[in-house]
């Protein structure tokens, strides 16, 4: 199958075009398309872009439903978004569990890596944290500042024998 339309441009330009199109799309048609294709991450992302900060209750309902009936990338996206909501409401334990489940659903879903790496450090799972930081440090999904931060964390975890419970002490000034 050949796509009927090919969108060109940088990834940022494509994401912007997608978000604008989704924002002005018909909500009911997007909801119906998501129900027909629960495992299609583009349907879930289109709905999330459409909602933006509007209709938070309906957005939450869509995420809960996706966390219940989706698979793969869609499930990872839903769990990640729910983790962000849990973190905002100070539900750090729930957020951590959701990020772990998101990673289990799709280990290639990059937005989860940085959060899970921090959780793994706190749990003293240093080797897995280093792997995740390495992924972040080389991923185009993250901005240069985040990649640099991840590279520094990865290096510090690899060389600091005084580390206690996953904590990294800052270098002496």
N, CA and C atoms as an extended XYZ file, in Angstrom:
519
Properties=species:S:1:pos:R:3:atomname:S:1:resname:S:1:resid:I:1 pbc="F F F"
N         0.829       -1.193        0.000 N   UNK     1
C         0.000        0.000        0.000 CA  UNK     1
C         0.871        1.253        0.000 C   UNK     1
N         0.591        2.144       -0.904 N   UNK     2
C         1.266        3.433       -0.959 CA  UNK     2
C         0.384        4.474       -0.272 C   UNK     2
N         0.976        5.346        0.515 N   UNK     3
C         0.159        6.383        1.154 CA  UNK     3
C        -0.408        7.332        0.108 C   UNK     3
N        -1.588        7.859        0.399 N   UNK     4
C        -2.224        8.783       -0.541 CA  UNK     4
C        -1.598       10.169       -0.467 C   UNK     4
N        -0.991       10.484        0.674 N   UNK     5
C        -0.359       11.779        0.869 CA  UNK     5
C         0.965       11.544        1.576 C   UNK     5
N         1.976       12.251        1.133 N   UNK     6
C         3.268       12.196        1.801 CA  UNK     6
C         3.570       13.590        2.326 C   UNK     6
N         3.823       13.679        3.628 N   UNK     7
C         4.134       14.960        4.246 CA  UNK     7
C         5.642       15.062        4.358 C   UNK     7
N         6.183       16.147        3.826 N   UNK     8
C         7.634       16.351        3.890 CA  UNK     8
C         7.943       17.435        4.904 C   UNK     8
N         9.189       17.633        5.173 N   UNK     9
C         9.624       18.642        6.124 CA  UNK     9
C        10.381       17.991        7.256 C   UNK     9
N        10.848       18.823        8.154 N   UNK    10
C        11.579       18.317        9.313 CA  UNK    10
C        10.596       17.601       10.241 C   UNK    10
N        11.091       16.769       11.135 N   UNK    11
C        10.187       16.139       12.098 CA  UNK    11
C         9.388       17.160       12.911 C   UNK    11
N        10.006       18.277       13.260 N   UNK    12
C         9.294       19.313       14.014 CA  UNK    12
C         8.179       19.937       13.174 C   UNK    12
N         8.448       20.167       11.898 N   UNK    13
C         7.426       20.721       11.001 CA  UNK    13
C         6.281       19.727       10.807 C   UNK    13
N         6.624       18.461       10.676 N   UNK    14
C         5.592       17.444       10.520 CA  UNK    14
C         4.729       17.348       11.781 C   UNK    14
N         5.372       17.379       12.939 N   UNK    15
C         4.627       17.307       14.201 CA  UNK    15
C         3.709       18.514       14.354 C   UNK    15
N         4.194       19.675       13.969 N   UNK    16
C         3.377       20.883       14.051 CA  UNK    16
C         2.171       20.797       13.116 C   UNK    16
N         2.391       20.325       11.902 N   UNK    17
C         1.294       20.176       10.939 CA  UNK    17
C         0.271       19.167       11.446 C   UNK    17
N         0.757       18.077       11.979 N   UNK    18
C        -0.125       17.051       12.528 CA  UNK    18
C        -0.963       17.606       13.677 C   UNK    18
N        -0.321       18.335       14.601 N   UNK    19
C        -1.026       18.888       15.752 CA  UNK    19
C        -2.085       19.891       15.322 C   UNK    19
N        -1.758       20.742       14.353 N   UNK    20
C        -2.745       21.711       13.862 CA  UNK    20
C        -3.925       21.031       13.192 C   UNK    20
N        -3.641       20.033       12.374 N   UNK    21
C        -4.720       19.299       11.705 CA  UNK    21
C        -5.610       18.606       12.726 C   UNK    21
N        -5.004       17.975       13.718 N   UNK    22
C        -5.777       17.262       14.732 CA  UNK    22
C        -6.589       18.228       15.583 C   UNK    22
N        -6.014       19.390       15.873 N   UNK    23
C        -6.707       20.367       16.706 CA  UNK    23
C        -8.023       20.812       16.075 C   UNK    23
N        -8.038       20.915       14.745 N   UNK    24
C        -9.229       21.410       14.065 CA  UNK    24
C       -10.090       20.289       13.479 C   UNK    24
N        -9.728       19.056       13.749 N   UNK    25
C       -10.512       17.922       13.250 CA  UNK    25
C       -11.806       17.796       14.048 C   UNK    25
N       -12.728       17.028       13.509 N   UNK    26
C       -14.007       16.790       14.168 CA  UNK    26
C       -13.807       15.807       15.326 C   UNK    26
N       -14.141       16.250       16.521 N   UNK    27
C       -13.923       15.448       17.724 CA  UNK    27
C       -14.627       14.108       17.665 C   UNK    27
N       -15.873       14.094       17.259 N   UNK    28
C       -16.646       12.845       17.235 CA  UNK    28
C       -16.067       11.854       16.231 C   UNK    28
N       -15.596       12.363       15.107 N   UNK    29
C       -14.974       11.466       14.121 CA  UNK    29
C       -13.654       10.899       14.647 C   UNK    29
N       -12.894       11.725       15.346 N   UNK    30
C       -11.653       11.234       15.941 CA  UNK    30
C       -11.933       10.171       17.006 C   UNK    30
N       -12.945       10.410       17.837 N   UNK    31
C       -13.297        9.426       18.864 CA  UNK    31
C       -13.736        8.108       18.234 C   UNK    31
N       -14.542        8.195       17.171 N   UNK    32
C       -15.001        6.984       16.481 CA  UNK    32
C       -13.826        6.244       15.840 C   UNK    32
N       -12.922        6.986       15.233 N   UNK    33
C       -11.749        6.368       14.593 CA  UNK    33
C       -10.872        5.691       15.640 C   UNK    33
N       -10.734        6.291       16.792 N   UNK    34
C        -9.951        5.686       17.875 CA  UNK    34
C       -10.596        4.390       18.358 C   UNK    34
N       -11.930        4.388       18.465 N   UNK    35
C       -12.627        3.164       18.885 CA  UNK    35
C       -12.467        2.044       17.866 C   UNK    35
N       -12.492        2.404       16.592 N   UNK    36
C       -12.332        1.406       15.526 CA  UNK    36
C       -10.909        0.883       15.447 C   UNK    36
N        -9.946        1.694       15.862 N   UNK    37
C        -8.523        1.344       15.767 CA  UNK    37
C        -7.832        1.574       17.105 C   UNK    37
N        -8.172        0.796       18.130 N   UNK    38
C        -7.626        1.073       19.464 CA  UNK    38
C        -6.112        0.886       19.571 C   UNK    38
N        -5.514        0.124       18.656 N   UNK    39
C        -4.073       -0.117       18.720 CA  UNK    39
C        -3.270        0.804       17.815 C   UNK    39
N        -3.936        1.747       17.152 N   UNK    40
C        -3.263        2.667       16.246 CA  UNK    40
C        -2.803        3.895       17.032 C   UNK    40
N        -1.498        4.025       17.247 N   UNK    41
C        -1.018        5.164       18.043 CA  UNK    41
C        -1.337        6.511       17.414 C   UNK    41
N        -1.423        6.576       16.092 N   UNK    42
C        -1.716        7.865       15.462 CA  UNK    42
C        -3.118        8.350       15.813 C   UNK    42
N        -4.055        7.434       16.013 N   UNK    43
C        -5.415        7.835       16.414 CA  UNK    43
C        -5.400        8.422       17.826 C   UNK    43
N        -4.672        7.776       18.721 N   UNK    44
C        -4.593        8.286       20.088 CA  UNK    44
C        -3.861        9.627       20.119 C   UNK    44
N        -2.768        9.731       19.395 N   UNK    45
C        -2.031       10.994       19.349 CA  UNK    45
C        -2.866       12.112       18.730 C   UNK    45
N        -3.646       11.780       17.717 N   UNK    46
C        -4.515       12.789       17.106 CA  UNK    46
C        -5.541       13.300       18.117 C   UNK    46
N        -6.114       12.392       18.883 N   UNK    47
C        -7.076       12.816       19.908 CA  UNK    47
C        -6.407       13.673       20.976 C   UNK    47
N        -5.236       13.267       21.412 N   UNK    48
C        -4.539       14.054       22.431 CA  UNK    48
C        -4.182       15.432       21.905 C   UNK    48
N        -3.766       15.515       20.653 N   UNK    49
C        -3.475       16.814       20.047 CA  UNK    49
C        -4.753       17.637       19.914 C   UNK    49
N        -5.843       16.982       19.569 N   UNK    50
C        -7.127       17.670       19.424 CA  UNK    50
C        -7.579       18.267       20.767 C   UNK    50
N        -7.470       17.471       21.828 N   UNK    51
C        -7.907       17.951       23.138 CA  UNK    51
C        -7.004       19.059       23.659 C   UNK    51
N        -5.700       18.906       23.483 N   UNK    52
C        -4.787       19.879       24.077 CA  UNK    52
C        -5.092       20.004       25.556 C   UNK    52
N        -5.317       21.217       26.015 N   UNK    53
C        -5.683       21.448       27.415 CA  UNK    53
C        -7.194       21.535       27.609 C   UNK    53
N        -7.928       21.399       26.513 N   UNK    54
C        -9.385       21.468       26.601 CA  UNK    54
C        -9.949       20.102       26.979 C   UNK    54
N       -11.106       20.087       27.536 N   UNK    55
C       -11.840       18.867       27.885 CA  UNK    55
C       -10.983       17.853       28.648 C   UNK    55
N       -10.426       18.256       29.793 N   UNK    56
C        -9.537       17.346       30.527 CA  UNK    56
C       -10.221       16.055       30.977 C   UNK    56
N       -11.511       16.113       31.295 N   UNK    57
C       -12.206       14.895       31.725 CA  UNK    57
C       -12.326       13.894       30.584 C   UNK    57
N       -12.681       14.381       29.395 N   UNK    58
C       -12.797       13.489       28.245 CA  UNK    58
C       -11.419       12.960       27.842 C   UNK    58
N       -10.419       13.810       27.920 N   UNK    59
C        -9.043       13.377       27.633 CA  UNK    59
C        -8.642       12.250       28.572 C   UNK    59
N        -8.954       12.410       29.853 N   UNK    60
C        -8.634       11.382       30.857 CA  UNK    60
C        -9.406       10.092       30.563 C   UNK    60
N       -10.667       10.221       30.178 N   UNK    61
C       -11.469        9.034       29.841 CA  UNK    61
C       -10.866        8.282       28.659 C   UNK    61
N       -10.426        9.014       27.645 N   UNK    62
C        -9.805        8.385       26.468 CA  UNK    62
C        -8.521        7.668       26.878 C   UNK    62
N        -7.723        8.296       27.719 N   UNK    63
C        -6.481        7.673       28.180 CA  UNK    63
C        -6.764        6.419       29.012 C   UNK    63
N        -7.749        6.495       29.893 N   UNK    64
C        -8.118        5.323       30.698 CA  UNK    64
C        -8.578        4.182       29.802 C   UNK    64
N        -9.387        4.509       28.803 N   UNK    65
C        -9.871        3.477       27.884 CA  UNK    65
C        -8.719        2.871       27.091 C   UNK    65
N        -7.815        3.700       26.624 N   UNK    66
C        -6.653        3.201       25.876 CA  UNK    66
C        -5.765        2.335       26.769 C   UNK    66
N        -5.623        2.723       28.029 N   UNK    67
C        -4.823        1.925       28.958 CA  UNK    67
C        -5.476        0.577       29.222 C   UNK    67
N        -6.764        0.501       28.956 N   UNK    68
C        -7.506       -0.746       29.173 CA  UNK    68
C        -7.557       -1.621       27.933 C   UNK    68
N        -7.707       -1.007       26.742 N   UNK    69
C        -7.975       -1.824       25.554 CA  UNK    69
C        -6.913       -1.776       24.459 C   UNK    69
N        -5.896       -0.939       24.617 N   UNK    70
C        -4.882       -0.810       23.565 CA  UNK    70
C        -3.738       -1.798       23.799 C   UNK    70
N        -2.910       -1.900       22.773 N   UNK    71
C        -1.718       -2.742       22.844 CA  UNK    71
C        -0.537       -1.958       22.270 C   UNK    71
N         0.665       -2.418       22.587 N   UNK    72
C         1.868       -1.865       21.986 CA  UNK    72
C         2.061       -0.388       22.248 C   UNK    72
N         2.394        0.333       21.183 N   UNK    73
C         2.720        1.760       21.275 CA  UNK    73
C         1.554        2.559       21.844 C   UNK    73
N         0.327        2.268       21.438 N   UNK    74
C        -0.833        3.003       21.961 CA  UNK    74
C        -0.953        2.828       23.468 C   UNK    74
N        -0.729        1.618       23.940 N   UNK    75
C        -0.780        1.352       25.374 CA  UNK    75
C         0.332        2.119       26.092 C   UNK    75
N         1.522        2.136       25.519 N   UNK    76
C         2.642        2.872       26.119 CA  UNK    76
C         2.334        4.364       26.180 C   UNK    76
N         1.767        4.905       25.128 N   UNK    77
C         1.422        6.332       25.103 CA  UNK    77
C         0.404        6.645       26.195 C   UNK    77
N        -0.648        5.830       26.277 N   UNK    78
C        -1.692        6.061       27.282 CA  UNK    78
C        -1.120        6.002       28.693 C   UNK    78
N        -0.307        4.991       28.959 N   UNK    79
C         0.265        4.855       30.297 CA  UNK    79
C         1.225        6.002       30.612 C   UNK    79
N         1.985        6.431       29.625 N   UNK    80
C         2.896        7.565       29.826 CA  UNK    80
C         2.100        8.831       30.159 C   UNK    80
N         1.068        9.097       29.397 N   UNK    81
C         0.254       10.295       29.638 CA  UNK    81
C        -0.429       10.224       31.006 C   UNK    81
N        -0.909        9.049       31.379 N   UNK    82
C        -1.512        8.888       32.703 CA  UNK    82
C        -0.467        9.064       33.804 C   UNK    82
N         0.764        8.627       33.560 N   UNK    83
C         1.843        8.819       34.525 CA  UNK    83
C         2.127       10.303       34.722 C   UNK    83
N         2.116       11.055       33.632 N   UNK    84
C         2.334       12.500       33.747 CA  UNK    84
C         1.231       13.145       34.588 C   UNK    84
N        -0.006       12.714       34.371 N   UNK    85
C        -1.125       13.236       35.162 CA  UNK    85
C        -0.972       12.850       36.629 C   UNK    85
N        -0.562       11.612       36.888 N   UNK    86
C        -0.376       11.154       38.266 CA  UNK    86
C         0.725       11.971       38.948 C   UNK    86
N         1.791       12.232       38.224 N   UNK    87
C         2.889       13.009       38.797 CA  UNK    87
C         2.428       14.430       39.135 C   UNK    87
N         1.618       15.026       38.251 N   UNK    88
C         1.094       16.370       38.504 CA  UNK    88
C         0.267       16.420       39.780 C   UNK    88
N        -0.444       15.336       40.067 N   UNK    89
C        -1.297       15.304       41.261 CA  UNK    89
C        -0.580       14.669       42.453 C   UNK    89
N         0.745       14.634       42.400 N   UNK    90
C         1.599       14.142       43.483 CA  UNK    90
C         1.466       12.636       43.720 C   UNK    90
N         1.002       11.905       42.722 N   UNK    91
C         0.914       10.450       42.824 CA  UNK    91
C         2.173        9.808       42.265 C   UNK    91
N         3.300       10.028       42.946 N   UNK    92
C         4.585        9.579       42.405 CA  UNK    92
C         4.701        8.059       42.315 C   UNK    92
N         4.127        7.351       43.266 N   UNK    93
C         4.178        5.886       43.219 CA  UNK    93
C         3.388        5.372       42.036 C   UNK    93
N         2.201        5.925       41.824 N   UNK    94
C         1.376        5.530       40.671 CA  UNK    94
C         2.081        5.894       39.363 C   UNK    94
N         2.677        7.086       39.318 N   UNK    95
C         3.391        7.512       38.105 CA  UNK    95
C         4.524        6.536       37.796 C   UNK    95
N         5.283        6.165       38.802 N   UNK    96
C         6.399        5.240       38.590 CA  UNK    96
C         5.896        3.898       38.057 C   UNK    96
N         4.814        3.392       38.620 N   UNK    97
C         4.256        2.114       38.157 CA  UNK    97
C         3.778        2.223       36.713 C   UNK    97
N         3.167        3.344       36.366 N   UNK    98
C         2.674        3.531       34.999 CA  UNK    98
C         3.824        3.639       34.004 C   UNK    98
N         4.910        4.318       34.377 N   UNK    99
C         6.054        4.410       33.456 CA  UNK    99
C         6.692        3.044       33.242 C   UNK    99
N         6.763        2.255       34.291 N   UNK   100
C         7.302        0.906       34.142 CA  UNK   100
C         6.411        0.080       33.219 C   UNK   100
N         5.109        0.178       33.397 N   UNK   101
C         4.173       -0.560       32.536 CA  UNK   101
C         4.207       -0.040       31.100 C   UNK   101
N         4.400        1.262       30.941 N   UNK   102
C         4.516        1.823       29.587 CA  UNK   102
C         5.734        1.256       28.886 C   UNK   102
N         6.834        1.168       29.595 N   UNK   103
C         8.063        0.617       29.031 CA  UNK   103
C         7.879       -0.857       28.675 C   UNK   103
N         7.193       -1.586       29.527 N   UNK   104
C         6.923       -3.001       29.250 CA  UNK   104
C         6.048       -3.161       28.005 C   UNK   104
N         5.119       -2.224       27.808 N   UNK   105
C         4.228       -2.296       26.642 CA  UNK   105
C         4.973       -2.018       25.348 C   UNK   105
N         5.935       -1.085       25.391 N   UNK   106
C         6.718       -0.745       24.203 CA  UNK   106
C         8.049       -0.138       24.627 C   UNK   106
N         9.085       -0.964       24.736 N   UNK   107
C        10.395       -0.463       25.162 CA  UNK   107
C        11.017        0.543       24.194 C   UNK   107
N        10.481        0.679       23.001 N   UNK   108
C        11.026        1.629       22.030 CA  UNK   108
C        10.358        3.001       22.130 C   UNK   108
N         9.379        3.167       22.998 N   UNK   109
C         8.692        4.456       23.134 CA  UNK   109
C         9.569        5.394       23.966 C   UNK   109
N        10.292        6.254       23.285 N   UNK   110
C        11.347        7.082       23.869 CA  UNK   110
C        10.911        8.028       24.989 C   UNK   110
N         9.747        8.663       24.943 N   UNK   111
C         9.421        9.603       26.021 CA  UNK   111
C         9.448        8.999       27.425 C   UNK   111
N         9.316        7.702       27.536 N   UNK   112
C         9.305        7.038       28.834 CA  UNK   112
C        10.711        6.871       29.411 C   UNK   112
N        11.717        6.802       28.569 N   UNK   113
C        13.061        6.433       28.999 CA  UNK   113
C        13.618        7.300       30.116 C   UNK   113
N        13.525        8.607       29.988 N   UNK   114
C        14.153        9.491       30.972 CA  UNK   114
C        13.482        9.343       32.335 C   UNK   114
N        12.172        9.211       32.345 N   UNK   115
C        11.453        9.046       33.609 CA  UNK   115
C        11.794        7.703       34.248 C   UNK   115
N        11.803        6.665       33.443 N   UNK   116
C        12.109        5.337       33.959 CA  UNK   116
C        13.559        5.259       34.439 C   UNK   116
N        14.467        5.930       33.773 N   UNK   117
C        15.862        5.941       34.209 CA  UNK   117
C        15.967        6.525       35.617 C   UNK   117
N        15.277        7.615       35.872 N   UNK   118
C        15.302        8.224       37.199 CA  UNK   118
C        14.723        7.272       38.244 C   UNK   118
N        13.666        6.581       37.879 N   UNK   119
C        13.059        5.603       38.797 CA  UNK   119
C        14.042        4.472       39.082 C   UNK   119
N        14.712        4.004       38.046 N   UNK   120
C        15.664        2.905       38.212 CA  UNK   120
C        16.838        3.325       39.100 C   UNK   120
N        17.287        4.551       38.986 N   UNK   121
C        18.353        5.042       39.859 CA  UNK   121
C        17.876        5.008       41.312 C   UNK   121
N        16.676        5.500       41.551 N   UNK   122
C        16.130        5.508       42.911 CA  UNK   122
C        15.982        4.097       43.469 C   UNK   122
N        15.719        3.137       42.608 N   UNK   123
C        15.567        1.735       43.023 CA  UNK   123
C        16.904        0.997       43.030 C   UNK   123
N        17.975        1.708       42.754 N   UNK   124
C        19.327        1.150       42.715 CA  UNK   124
C        19.497        0.106       41.608 C   UNK   124
N        18.740        0.248       40.544 N   UNK   125
C        18.873       -0.597       39.345 CA  UNK   125
C        19.789        0.152       38.372 C   UNK   125
N        21.046        0.246       38.741 N   UNK   126
C        21.986        1.130       38.063 CA  UNK   126
C        22.255        0.713       36.617 C   UNK   126
N        22.426       -0.564       36.372 N   UNK   127
C        22.734       -1.002       35.003 CA  UNK   127
C        21.611       -0.648       34.034 C   UNK   127
N        20.369       -0.898       34.440 N   UNK   128
C        19.244       -0.559       33.553 CA  UNK   128
C        19.121        0.952       33.408 C   UNK   128
N        19.361        1.684       34.484 N   UNK   129
C        19.322        3.146       34.400 CA  UNK   129
C        20.363        3.646       33.406 C   UNK   129
N        21.572        3.097       33.461 N   UNK   130
C        22.631        3.493       32.519 CA  UNK   130
C        22.204        3.212       31.077 C   UNK   130
N        21.590        2.043       30.841 N   UNK   131
C        21.122        1.706       29.489 CA  UNK   131
C        20.097        2.725       28.999 C   UNK   131
N        19.179        3.082       29.881 N   UNK   132
C        18.151        4.055       29.496 CA  UNK   132
C        18.756        5.434       29.250 C   UNK   132
N        19.665        5.859       30.108 N   UNK   133
C        20.327        7.150       29.890 CA  UNK   133
C        21.107        7.139       28.581 C   UNK   133
N        21.716        6.011       28.269 N   UNK   134
C        22.443        5.916       26.999 CA  UNK   134
C        21.490        6.072       25.820 C   UNK   134
N        20.317        5.432       25.898 N   UNK   135
C        19.316        5.576       24.835 CA  UNK   135
C        18.906        7.038       24.676 C   UNK   135
N        18.648        7.694       25.810 N   UNK   136
C        18.243        9.101       25.765 CA  UNK   136
C        19.345        9.946       25.150 C   UNK   136
N        20.592        9.683       25.560 N   UNK   137
C        21.720       10.518       25.116 CA  UNK   137
C        21.967       10.429       23.613 C   UNK   137
N        21.481        9.380       22.972 N   UNK   138
C        21.704        9.220       21.531 CA  UNK   138
C        20.427        9.342       20.702 C   UNK   138
N        19.319        9.655       21.356 N   UNK   139
C        18.025        9.688       20.667 CA  UNK   139
C        17.691       11.076       20.122 C   UNK   139
N        17.261       11.109       18.880 N   UNK   140
C        16.795       12.359       18.285 CA  UNK   140
C        15.442       12.790       18.846 C   UNK   140
N        14.788       11.923       19.613 N   UNK   141
C        13.496       12.240       20.226 CA  UNK   141
C        13.652       13.264       21.358 C   UNK   141
N        14.873       13.400       21.864 N   UNK   142
C        15.135       14.322       22.959 CA  UNK   142
C        15.919       15.519       22.456 C   UNK   142
N        15.697       16.662       23.107 N   UNK   143
C        16.425       17.870       22.725 CA  UNK   143
C        17.874       17.759       23.202 C   UNK   143
N        18.764       18.585       22.643 N   UNK   144
C        20.188       18.490       22.995 CA  UNK   144
C        20.461       18.616       24.498 C   UNK   144
N        19.722       19.453       25.194 N   UNK   145
C        19.953       19.624       26.633 CA  UNK   145
C        19.650       18.336       27.391 C   UNK   145
N        18.552       17.690       27.041 N   UNK   146
C        18.198       16.420       27.697 CA  UNK   146
C        19.214       15.339       27.366 C   UNK   146
N        19.656       15.311       26.105 N   UNK   147
C        20.653       14.303       25.719 CA  UNK   147
C        21.949       14.512       26.509 C   UNK   147
N        22.359       15.766       26.664 N   UNK   148
C        23.579       16.058       27.417 CA  UNK   148
C        23.420       15.675       28.890 C   UNK   148
N        22.271       15.994       29.464 N   UNK   149
C        21.984       15.611       30.848 CA  UNK   149
C        22.075       14.097       31.004 C   UNK   149
N        21.459       13.365       30.091 N   UNK   150
C        21.468       11.901       30.163 CA  UNK   150
C        22.887       11.354       30.029 C   UNK   150
N        23.680       11.944       29.153 N   UNK   151
C        25.069       11.497       28.993 CA  UNK   151
C        25.862       11.723       30.279 C   UNK   151
N        25.629       12.859       30.931 N   UNK   152
C        26.310       13.140       32.198 CA  UNK   152
C        25.892       12.153       33.279 C   UNK   152
N        24.599       11.877       33.351 N   UNK   153
C        24.096       10.920       34.351 CA  UNK   153
C        24.674        9.527       34.088 C   UNK   153
N        24.697        9.128       32.827 N   UNK   154
C        25.220        7.820       32.466 CA  UNK   154
C        26.683        7.701       32.885 C   UNK   154
N        27.441        8.737       32.602 N   UNK   155
C        28.861        8.722       32.952 CA  UNK   155
C        29.039        8.690       34.470 C   UNK   155
N        28.271        9.495       35.191 N   UNK   156
C        28.380        9.533       36.645 CA  UNK   156
C        28.009        8.188       37.270 C   UNK   156
N        27.026        7.542       36.737 N   UNK   157
C        26.621        6.233       37.274 CA  UNK   157
C        27.687        5.178       37.032 C   UNK   157
N        28.447        5.351       35.988 N   UNK   158
C        29.454        4.364       35.655 CA  UNK   158
C        30.741        4.505       36.440 C   UNK   158
N        30.984        5.680       37.025 N   UNK   159
C        32.297        5.895       37.624 CA  UNK   159
C        32.265        6.212       39.107 C   UNK   159
N        31.106        6.438       39.705 N   UNK   160
C        31.047        6.927       41.074 CA  UNK   160
C        30.862        5.777       42.065 C   UNK   160
N        31.958        5.276       42.648 N   UNK   161
C        31.842        4.161       43.579 CA  UNK   161
C        31.234        4.559       44.920 C   UNK   161
N        31.130        5.849       45.209 N   UNK   162
C        30.565        6.285       46.481 CA  UNK   162
C        29.042        6.392       46.431 C   UNK   162
N        28.463        6.015       45.306 N   UNK   163
C        27.015        6.106       45.123 CA  UNK   163
C        26.318        5.278       46.195 C   UNK   163
N        25.292        5.863       46.823 N   UNK   164
C        24.498        5.164       47.820 CA  UNK   164
C        23.046        5.234       47.375 C   UNK   164
N        22.405        4.080       47.298 N   UNK   165
C        20.997        3.981       46.905 CA  UNK   165
C        20.704        4.710       45.614 C   UNK   165
N        21.613        4.656       44.686 N   UNK   166
C        21.371        5.234       43.381 CA  UNK   166
C        21.572        6.726       43.302 C   UNK   166
N        21.931        7.376       44.391 N   UNK   167
C        22.106        8.805       44.351 CA  UNK   167
C        23.486        9.147       43.808 C   UNK   167
N        23.546       10.242       43.084 N   UNK   168
C        24.798       10.688       42.502 CA  UNK   168
C        25.176       11.990       43.180 C   UNK   168
N        26.358       12.019       43.748 N   UNK   169
C        26.800       13.251       44.390 CA  UNK   169
C        27.440       14.144       43.342 C   UNK   169
N        27.207       15.451       43.425 N   UNK   170
C        27.827       16.350       42.449 CA  UNK   170
C        29.330       16.370       42.628 C   UNK   170
N        30.065       16.589       41.563 N   UNK   171
C        31.519       16.646       41.675 CA  UNK   171
C        31.933       17.831       42.544 C   UNK   171
N        33.077       17.704       43.205 N   UNK   172
C        33.584       18.788       44.045 CA  UNK   172
C        33.890       20.000       43.196 C   UNK   172
N        33.617       21.170       43.740 N   UNK   173
C        33.857       22.426       43.016 CA  UNK   173
C        35.326       22.755       43.058 C   UNK   173
